[in-house]
PDB file of N, CA and C in Angstrom:
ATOM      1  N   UNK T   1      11.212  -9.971  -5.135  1.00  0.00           N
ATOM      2  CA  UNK T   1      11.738  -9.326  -3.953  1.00  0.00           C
ATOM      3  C   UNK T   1      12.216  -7.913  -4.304  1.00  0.00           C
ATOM      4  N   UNK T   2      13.318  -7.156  -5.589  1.00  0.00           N
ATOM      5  CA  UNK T   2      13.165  -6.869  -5.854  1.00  0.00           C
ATOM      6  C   UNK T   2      11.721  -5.673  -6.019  1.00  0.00           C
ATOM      7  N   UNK T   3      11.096  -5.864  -6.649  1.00  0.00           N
ATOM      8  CA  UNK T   3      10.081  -5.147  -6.924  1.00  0.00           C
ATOM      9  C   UNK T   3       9.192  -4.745  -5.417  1.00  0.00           C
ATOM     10  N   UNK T   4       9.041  -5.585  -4.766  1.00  0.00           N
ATOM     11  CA  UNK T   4       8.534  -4.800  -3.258  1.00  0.00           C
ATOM     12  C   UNK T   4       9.466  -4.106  -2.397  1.00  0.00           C
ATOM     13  N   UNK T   5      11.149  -4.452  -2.733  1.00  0.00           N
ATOM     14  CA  UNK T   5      12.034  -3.646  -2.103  1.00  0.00           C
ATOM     15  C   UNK T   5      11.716  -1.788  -2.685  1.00  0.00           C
ATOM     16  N   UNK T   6      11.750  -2.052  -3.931  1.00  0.00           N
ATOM     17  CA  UNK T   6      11.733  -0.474  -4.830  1.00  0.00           C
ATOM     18  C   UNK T   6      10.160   0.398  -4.092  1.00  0.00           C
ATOM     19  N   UNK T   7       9.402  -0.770  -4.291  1.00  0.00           N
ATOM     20  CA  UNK T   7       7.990   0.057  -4.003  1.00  0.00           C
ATOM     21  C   UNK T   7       7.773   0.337  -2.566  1.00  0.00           C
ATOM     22  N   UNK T   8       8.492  -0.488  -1.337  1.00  0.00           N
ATOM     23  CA  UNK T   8       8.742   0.567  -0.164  1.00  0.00           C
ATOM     24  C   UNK T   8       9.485   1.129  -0.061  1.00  0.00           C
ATOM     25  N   UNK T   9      10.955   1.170  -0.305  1.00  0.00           N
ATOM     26  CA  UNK T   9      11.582   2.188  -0.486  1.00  0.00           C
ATOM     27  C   UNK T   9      11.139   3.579  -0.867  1.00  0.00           C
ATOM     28  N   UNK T  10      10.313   3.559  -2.154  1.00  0.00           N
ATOM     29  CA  UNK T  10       9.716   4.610  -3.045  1.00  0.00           C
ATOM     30  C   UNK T  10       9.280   5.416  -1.958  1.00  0.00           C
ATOM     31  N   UNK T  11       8.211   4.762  -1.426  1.00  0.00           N
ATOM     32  CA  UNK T  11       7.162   5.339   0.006  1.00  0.00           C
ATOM     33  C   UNK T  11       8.000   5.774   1.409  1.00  0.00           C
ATOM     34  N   UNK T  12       9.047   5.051   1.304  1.00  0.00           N
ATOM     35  CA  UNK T  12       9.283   5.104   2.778  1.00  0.00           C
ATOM     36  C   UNK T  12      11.112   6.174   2.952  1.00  0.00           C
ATOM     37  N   UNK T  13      11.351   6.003   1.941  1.00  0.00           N
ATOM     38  CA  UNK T  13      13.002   7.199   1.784  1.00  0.00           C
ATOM     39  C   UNK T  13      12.841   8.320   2.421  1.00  0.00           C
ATOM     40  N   UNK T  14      11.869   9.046   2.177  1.00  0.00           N
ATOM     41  CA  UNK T  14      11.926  10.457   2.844  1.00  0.00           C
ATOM     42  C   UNK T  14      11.507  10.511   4.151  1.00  0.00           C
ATOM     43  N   UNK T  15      11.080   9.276   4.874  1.00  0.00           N
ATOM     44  CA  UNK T  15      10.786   9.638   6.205  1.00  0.00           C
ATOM     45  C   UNK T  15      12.185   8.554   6.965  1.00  0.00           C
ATOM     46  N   UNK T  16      12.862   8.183   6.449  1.00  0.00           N
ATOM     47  CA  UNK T  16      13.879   6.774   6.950  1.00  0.00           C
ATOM     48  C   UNK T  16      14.475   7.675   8.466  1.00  0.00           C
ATOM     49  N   UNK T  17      14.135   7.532   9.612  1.00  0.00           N
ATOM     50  CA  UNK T  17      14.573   7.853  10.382  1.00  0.00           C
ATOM     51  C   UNK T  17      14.095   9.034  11.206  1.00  0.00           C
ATOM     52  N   UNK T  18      13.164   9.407  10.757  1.00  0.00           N
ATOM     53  CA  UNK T  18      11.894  10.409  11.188  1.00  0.00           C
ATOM     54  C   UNK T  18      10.561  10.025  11.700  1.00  0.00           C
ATOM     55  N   UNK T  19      10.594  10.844  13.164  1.00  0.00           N
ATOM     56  CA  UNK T  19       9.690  10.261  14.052  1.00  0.00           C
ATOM     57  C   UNK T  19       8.492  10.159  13.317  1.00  0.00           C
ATOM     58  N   UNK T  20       7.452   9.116  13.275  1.00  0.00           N
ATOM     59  CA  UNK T  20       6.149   9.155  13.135  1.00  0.00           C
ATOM     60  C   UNK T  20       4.818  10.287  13.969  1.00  0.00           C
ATOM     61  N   UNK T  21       4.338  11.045  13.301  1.00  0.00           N
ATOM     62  CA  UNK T  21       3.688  11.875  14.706  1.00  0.00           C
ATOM     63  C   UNK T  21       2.080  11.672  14.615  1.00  0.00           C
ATOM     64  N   UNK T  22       1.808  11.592  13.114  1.00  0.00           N
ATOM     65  CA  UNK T  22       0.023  11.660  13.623  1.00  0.00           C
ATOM     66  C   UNK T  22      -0.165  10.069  12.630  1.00  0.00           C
ATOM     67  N   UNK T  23      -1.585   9.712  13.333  1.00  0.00           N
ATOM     68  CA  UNK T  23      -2.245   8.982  11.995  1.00  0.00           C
ATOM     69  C   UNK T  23      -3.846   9.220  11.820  1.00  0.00           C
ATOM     70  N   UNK T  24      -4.177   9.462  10.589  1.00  0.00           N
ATOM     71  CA  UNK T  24      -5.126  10.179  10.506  1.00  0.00           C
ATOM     72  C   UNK T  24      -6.310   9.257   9.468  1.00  0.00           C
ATOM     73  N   UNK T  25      -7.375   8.865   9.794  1.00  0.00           N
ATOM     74  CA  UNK T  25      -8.782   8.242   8.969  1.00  0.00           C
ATOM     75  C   UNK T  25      -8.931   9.226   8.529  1.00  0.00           C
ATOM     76  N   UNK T  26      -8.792   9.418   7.128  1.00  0.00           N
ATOM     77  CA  UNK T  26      -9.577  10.645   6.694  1.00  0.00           C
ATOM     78  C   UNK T  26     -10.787   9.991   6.250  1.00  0.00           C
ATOM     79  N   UNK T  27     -11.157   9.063   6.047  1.00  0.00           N
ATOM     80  CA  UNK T  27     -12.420   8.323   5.144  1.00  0.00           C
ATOM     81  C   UNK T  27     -12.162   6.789   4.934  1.00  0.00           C
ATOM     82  N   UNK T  28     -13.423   6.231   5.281  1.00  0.00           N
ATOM     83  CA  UNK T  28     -12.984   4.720   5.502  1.00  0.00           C
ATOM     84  C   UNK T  28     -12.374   3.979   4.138  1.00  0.00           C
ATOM     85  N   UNK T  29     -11.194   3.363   5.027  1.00  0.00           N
ATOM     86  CA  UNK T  29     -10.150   3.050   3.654  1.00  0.00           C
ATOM     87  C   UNK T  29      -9.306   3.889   3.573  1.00  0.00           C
ATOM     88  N   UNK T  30      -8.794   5.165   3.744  1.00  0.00           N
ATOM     89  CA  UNK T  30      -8.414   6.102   3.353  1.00  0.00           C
ATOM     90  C   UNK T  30      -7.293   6.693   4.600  1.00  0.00           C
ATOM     91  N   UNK T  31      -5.755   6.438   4.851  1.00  0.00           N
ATOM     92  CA  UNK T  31      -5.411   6.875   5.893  1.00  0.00           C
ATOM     93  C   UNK T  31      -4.374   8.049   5.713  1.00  0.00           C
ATOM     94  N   UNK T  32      -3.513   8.596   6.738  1.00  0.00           N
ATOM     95  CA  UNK T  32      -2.666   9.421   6.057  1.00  0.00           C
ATOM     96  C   UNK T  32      -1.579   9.403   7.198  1.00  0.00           C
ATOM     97  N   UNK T  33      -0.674   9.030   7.510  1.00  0.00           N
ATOM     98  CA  UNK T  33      -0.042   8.876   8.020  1.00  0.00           C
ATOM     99  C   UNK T  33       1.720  10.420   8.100  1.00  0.00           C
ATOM    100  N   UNK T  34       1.370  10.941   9.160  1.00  0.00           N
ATOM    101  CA  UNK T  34       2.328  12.012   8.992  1.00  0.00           C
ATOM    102  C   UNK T  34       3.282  11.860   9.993  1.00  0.00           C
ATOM    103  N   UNK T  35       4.865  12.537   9.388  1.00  0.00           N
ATOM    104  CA  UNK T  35       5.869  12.293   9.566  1.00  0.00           C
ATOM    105  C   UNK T  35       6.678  13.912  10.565  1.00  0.00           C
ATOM    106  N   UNK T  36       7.248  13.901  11.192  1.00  0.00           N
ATOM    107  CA  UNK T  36       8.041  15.035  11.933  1.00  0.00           C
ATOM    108  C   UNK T  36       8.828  16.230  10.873  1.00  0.00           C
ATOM    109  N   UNK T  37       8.938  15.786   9.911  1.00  0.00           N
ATOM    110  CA  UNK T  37       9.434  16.565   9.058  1.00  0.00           C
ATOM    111  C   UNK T  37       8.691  17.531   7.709  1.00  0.00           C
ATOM    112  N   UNK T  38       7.264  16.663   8.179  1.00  0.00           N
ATOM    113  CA  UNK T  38       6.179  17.195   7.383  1.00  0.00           C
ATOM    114  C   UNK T  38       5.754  16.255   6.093  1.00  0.00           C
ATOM    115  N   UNK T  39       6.627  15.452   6.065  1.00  0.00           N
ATOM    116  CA  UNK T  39       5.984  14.609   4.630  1.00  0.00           C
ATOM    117  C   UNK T  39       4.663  13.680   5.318  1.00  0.00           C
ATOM    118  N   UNK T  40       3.821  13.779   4.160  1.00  0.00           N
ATOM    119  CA  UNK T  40       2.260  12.830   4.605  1.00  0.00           C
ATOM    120  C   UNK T  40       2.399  11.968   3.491  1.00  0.00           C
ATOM    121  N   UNK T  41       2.163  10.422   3.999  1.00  0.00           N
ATOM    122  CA  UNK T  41       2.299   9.444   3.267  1.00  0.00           C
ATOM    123  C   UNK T  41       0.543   8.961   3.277  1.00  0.00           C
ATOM    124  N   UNK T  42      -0.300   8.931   2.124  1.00  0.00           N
ATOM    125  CA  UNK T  42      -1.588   8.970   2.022  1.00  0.00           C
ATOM    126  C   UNK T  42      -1.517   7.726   1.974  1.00  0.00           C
ATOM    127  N   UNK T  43      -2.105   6.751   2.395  1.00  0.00           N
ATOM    128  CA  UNK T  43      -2.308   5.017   2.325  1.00  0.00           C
ATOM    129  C   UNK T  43      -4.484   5.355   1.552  1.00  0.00           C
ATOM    130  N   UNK T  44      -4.204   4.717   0.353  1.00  0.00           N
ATOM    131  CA  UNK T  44      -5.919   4.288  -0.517  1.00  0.00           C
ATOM    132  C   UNK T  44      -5.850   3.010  -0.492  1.00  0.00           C
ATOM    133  N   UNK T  45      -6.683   2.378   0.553  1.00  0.00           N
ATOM    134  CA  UNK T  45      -6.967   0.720   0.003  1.00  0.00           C
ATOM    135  C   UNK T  45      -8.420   0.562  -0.344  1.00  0.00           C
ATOM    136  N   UNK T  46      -9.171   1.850  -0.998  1.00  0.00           N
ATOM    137  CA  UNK T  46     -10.159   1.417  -1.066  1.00  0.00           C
ATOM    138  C   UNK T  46      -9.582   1.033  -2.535  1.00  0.00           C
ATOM    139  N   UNK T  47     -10.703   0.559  -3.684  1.00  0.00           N
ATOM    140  CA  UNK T  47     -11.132   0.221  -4.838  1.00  0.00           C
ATOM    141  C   UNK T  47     -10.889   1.028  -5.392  1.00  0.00           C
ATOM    142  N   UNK T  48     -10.948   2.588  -5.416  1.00  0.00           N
ATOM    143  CA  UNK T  48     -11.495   3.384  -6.380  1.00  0.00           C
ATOM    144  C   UNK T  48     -10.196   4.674  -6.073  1.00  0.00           C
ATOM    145  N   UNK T  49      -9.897   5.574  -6.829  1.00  0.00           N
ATOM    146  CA  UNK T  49      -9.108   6.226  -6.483  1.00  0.00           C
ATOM    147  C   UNK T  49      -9.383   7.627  -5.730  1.00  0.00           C
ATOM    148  N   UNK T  50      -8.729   8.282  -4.869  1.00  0.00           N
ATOM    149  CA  UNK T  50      -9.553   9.278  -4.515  1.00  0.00           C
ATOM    150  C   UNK T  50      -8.422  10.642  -4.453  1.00  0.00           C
ATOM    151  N   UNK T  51      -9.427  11.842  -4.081  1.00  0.00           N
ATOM    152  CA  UNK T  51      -8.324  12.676  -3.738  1.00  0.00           C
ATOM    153  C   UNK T  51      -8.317  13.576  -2.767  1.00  0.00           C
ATOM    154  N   UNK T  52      -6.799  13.591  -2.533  1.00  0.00           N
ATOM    155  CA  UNK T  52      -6.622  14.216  -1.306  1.00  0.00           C
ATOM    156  C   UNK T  52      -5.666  15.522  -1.005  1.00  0.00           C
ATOM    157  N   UNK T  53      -5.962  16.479  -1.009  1.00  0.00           N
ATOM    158  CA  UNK T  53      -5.859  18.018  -0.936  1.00  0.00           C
ATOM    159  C   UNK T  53      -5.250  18.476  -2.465  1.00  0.00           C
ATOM    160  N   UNK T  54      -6.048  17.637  -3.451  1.00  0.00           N
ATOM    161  CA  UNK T  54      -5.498  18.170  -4.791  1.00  0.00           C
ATOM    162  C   UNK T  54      -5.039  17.124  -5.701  1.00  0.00           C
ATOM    163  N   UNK T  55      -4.485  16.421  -4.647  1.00  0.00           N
ATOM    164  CA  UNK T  55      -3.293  14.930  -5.004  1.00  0.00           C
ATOM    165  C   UNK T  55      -4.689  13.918  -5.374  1.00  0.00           C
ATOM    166  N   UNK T  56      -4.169  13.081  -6.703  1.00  0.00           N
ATOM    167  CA  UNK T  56      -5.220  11.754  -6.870  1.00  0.00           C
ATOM    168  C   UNK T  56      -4.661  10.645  -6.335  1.00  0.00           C
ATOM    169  N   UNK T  57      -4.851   9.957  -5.955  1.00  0.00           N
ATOM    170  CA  UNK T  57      -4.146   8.412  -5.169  1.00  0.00           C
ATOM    171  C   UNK T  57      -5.072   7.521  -5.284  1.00  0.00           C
ATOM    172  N   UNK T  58      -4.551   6.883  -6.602  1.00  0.00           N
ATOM    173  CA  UNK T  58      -4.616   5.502  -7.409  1.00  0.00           C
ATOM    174  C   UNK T  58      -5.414   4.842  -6.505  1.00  0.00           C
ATOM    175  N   UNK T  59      -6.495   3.404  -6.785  1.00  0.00           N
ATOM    176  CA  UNK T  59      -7.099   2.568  -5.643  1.00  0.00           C
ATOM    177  C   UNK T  59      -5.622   1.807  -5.456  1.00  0.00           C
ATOM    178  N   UNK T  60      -5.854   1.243  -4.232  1.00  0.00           N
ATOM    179  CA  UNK T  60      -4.772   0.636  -3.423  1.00  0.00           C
ATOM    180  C   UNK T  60      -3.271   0.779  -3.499  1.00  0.00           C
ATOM    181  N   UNK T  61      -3.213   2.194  -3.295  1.00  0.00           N
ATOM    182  CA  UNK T  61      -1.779   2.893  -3.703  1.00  0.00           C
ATOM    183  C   UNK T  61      -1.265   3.542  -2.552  1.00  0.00           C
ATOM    184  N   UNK T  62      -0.755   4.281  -2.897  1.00  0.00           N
ATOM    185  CA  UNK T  62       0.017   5.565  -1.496  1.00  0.00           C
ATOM    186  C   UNK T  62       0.298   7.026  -2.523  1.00  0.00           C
ATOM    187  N   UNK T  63       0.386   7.672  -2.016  1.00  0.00           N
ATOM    188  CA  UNK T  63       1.224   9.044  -2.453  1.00  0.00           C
ATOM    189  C   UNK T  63       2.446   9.559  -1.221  1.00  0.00           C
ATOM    190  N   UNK T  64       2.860  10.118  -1.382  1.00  0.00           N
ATOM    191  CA  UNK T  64       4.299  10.480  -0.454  1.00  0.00           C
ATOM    192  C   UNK T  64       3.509  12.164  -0.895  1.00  0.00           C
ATOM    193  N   UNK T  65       3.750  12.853   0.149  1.00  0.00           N
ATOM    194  CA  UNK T  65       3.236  14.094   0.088  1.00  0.00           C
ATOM    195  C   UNK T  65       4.117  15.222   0.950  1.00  0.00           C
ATOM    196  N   UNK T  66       4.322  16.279   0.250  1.00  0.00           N
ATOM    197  CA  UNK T  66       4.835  17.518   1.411  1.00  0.00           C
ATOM    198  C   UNK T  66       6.354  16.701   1.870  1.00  0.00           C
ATOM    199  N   UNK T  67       6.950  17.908   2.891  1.00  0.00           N
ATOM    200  CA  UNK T  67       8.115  17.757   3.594  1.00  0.00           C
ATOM    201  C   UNK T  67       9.038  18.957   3.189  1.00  0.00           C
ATOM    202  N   UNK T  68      10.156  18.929   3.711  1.00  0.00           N
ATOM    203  CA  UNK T  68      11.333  19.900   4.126  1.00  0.00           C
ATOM    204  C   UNK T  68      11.134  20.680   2.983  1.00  0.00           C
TER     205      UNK T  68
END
C-alpha cells in the first residue's frame, strides 16, 4: 500500500487541486494529460519506451512535466 501511495503521489503532488484542462492521444498508448497550471503528466502504457518533447518515458510509466 505503501509503495502505490508514493508512486501516485510522485505523479499526482503538483497538480493536487488544479483544474484538469486538456487530454491529449499523442500516439496509440501514449497520453498526456494537462493541468491549469501547466504541468503535463505523460501516461506510456505501451511496451517500449518513448519520447516526448525531449523527455524519455520508461514503457508503462508516466513523467510529470513543465508547470509554474
Amino acid at each position: 500500500i505503501q509503495k502505490i501511495y508514493h508512486e501516485v503521489d510522485d505523479a499526482l503532488h503538483s497538480v493536487l487541486g488544479v483544474n484538469w484542462v486538456n487530454r491529449t492521444v499523442v500516439e496509440n498508448g501514449v497520453i498526456v494529460n494537462t493541468y491549469q497550471n501547466g504541468v503535463e503528466i505523460v501516461i506510456n502504457y505501451t511496451e517500449s519506451p518513448i519520447t516526448y518533447q525531449g523527455t524519455t518515458v520508461d514503457a508503462v510509466s508516466y513523467a510529470v512535466m513543465g508547470g509554474q
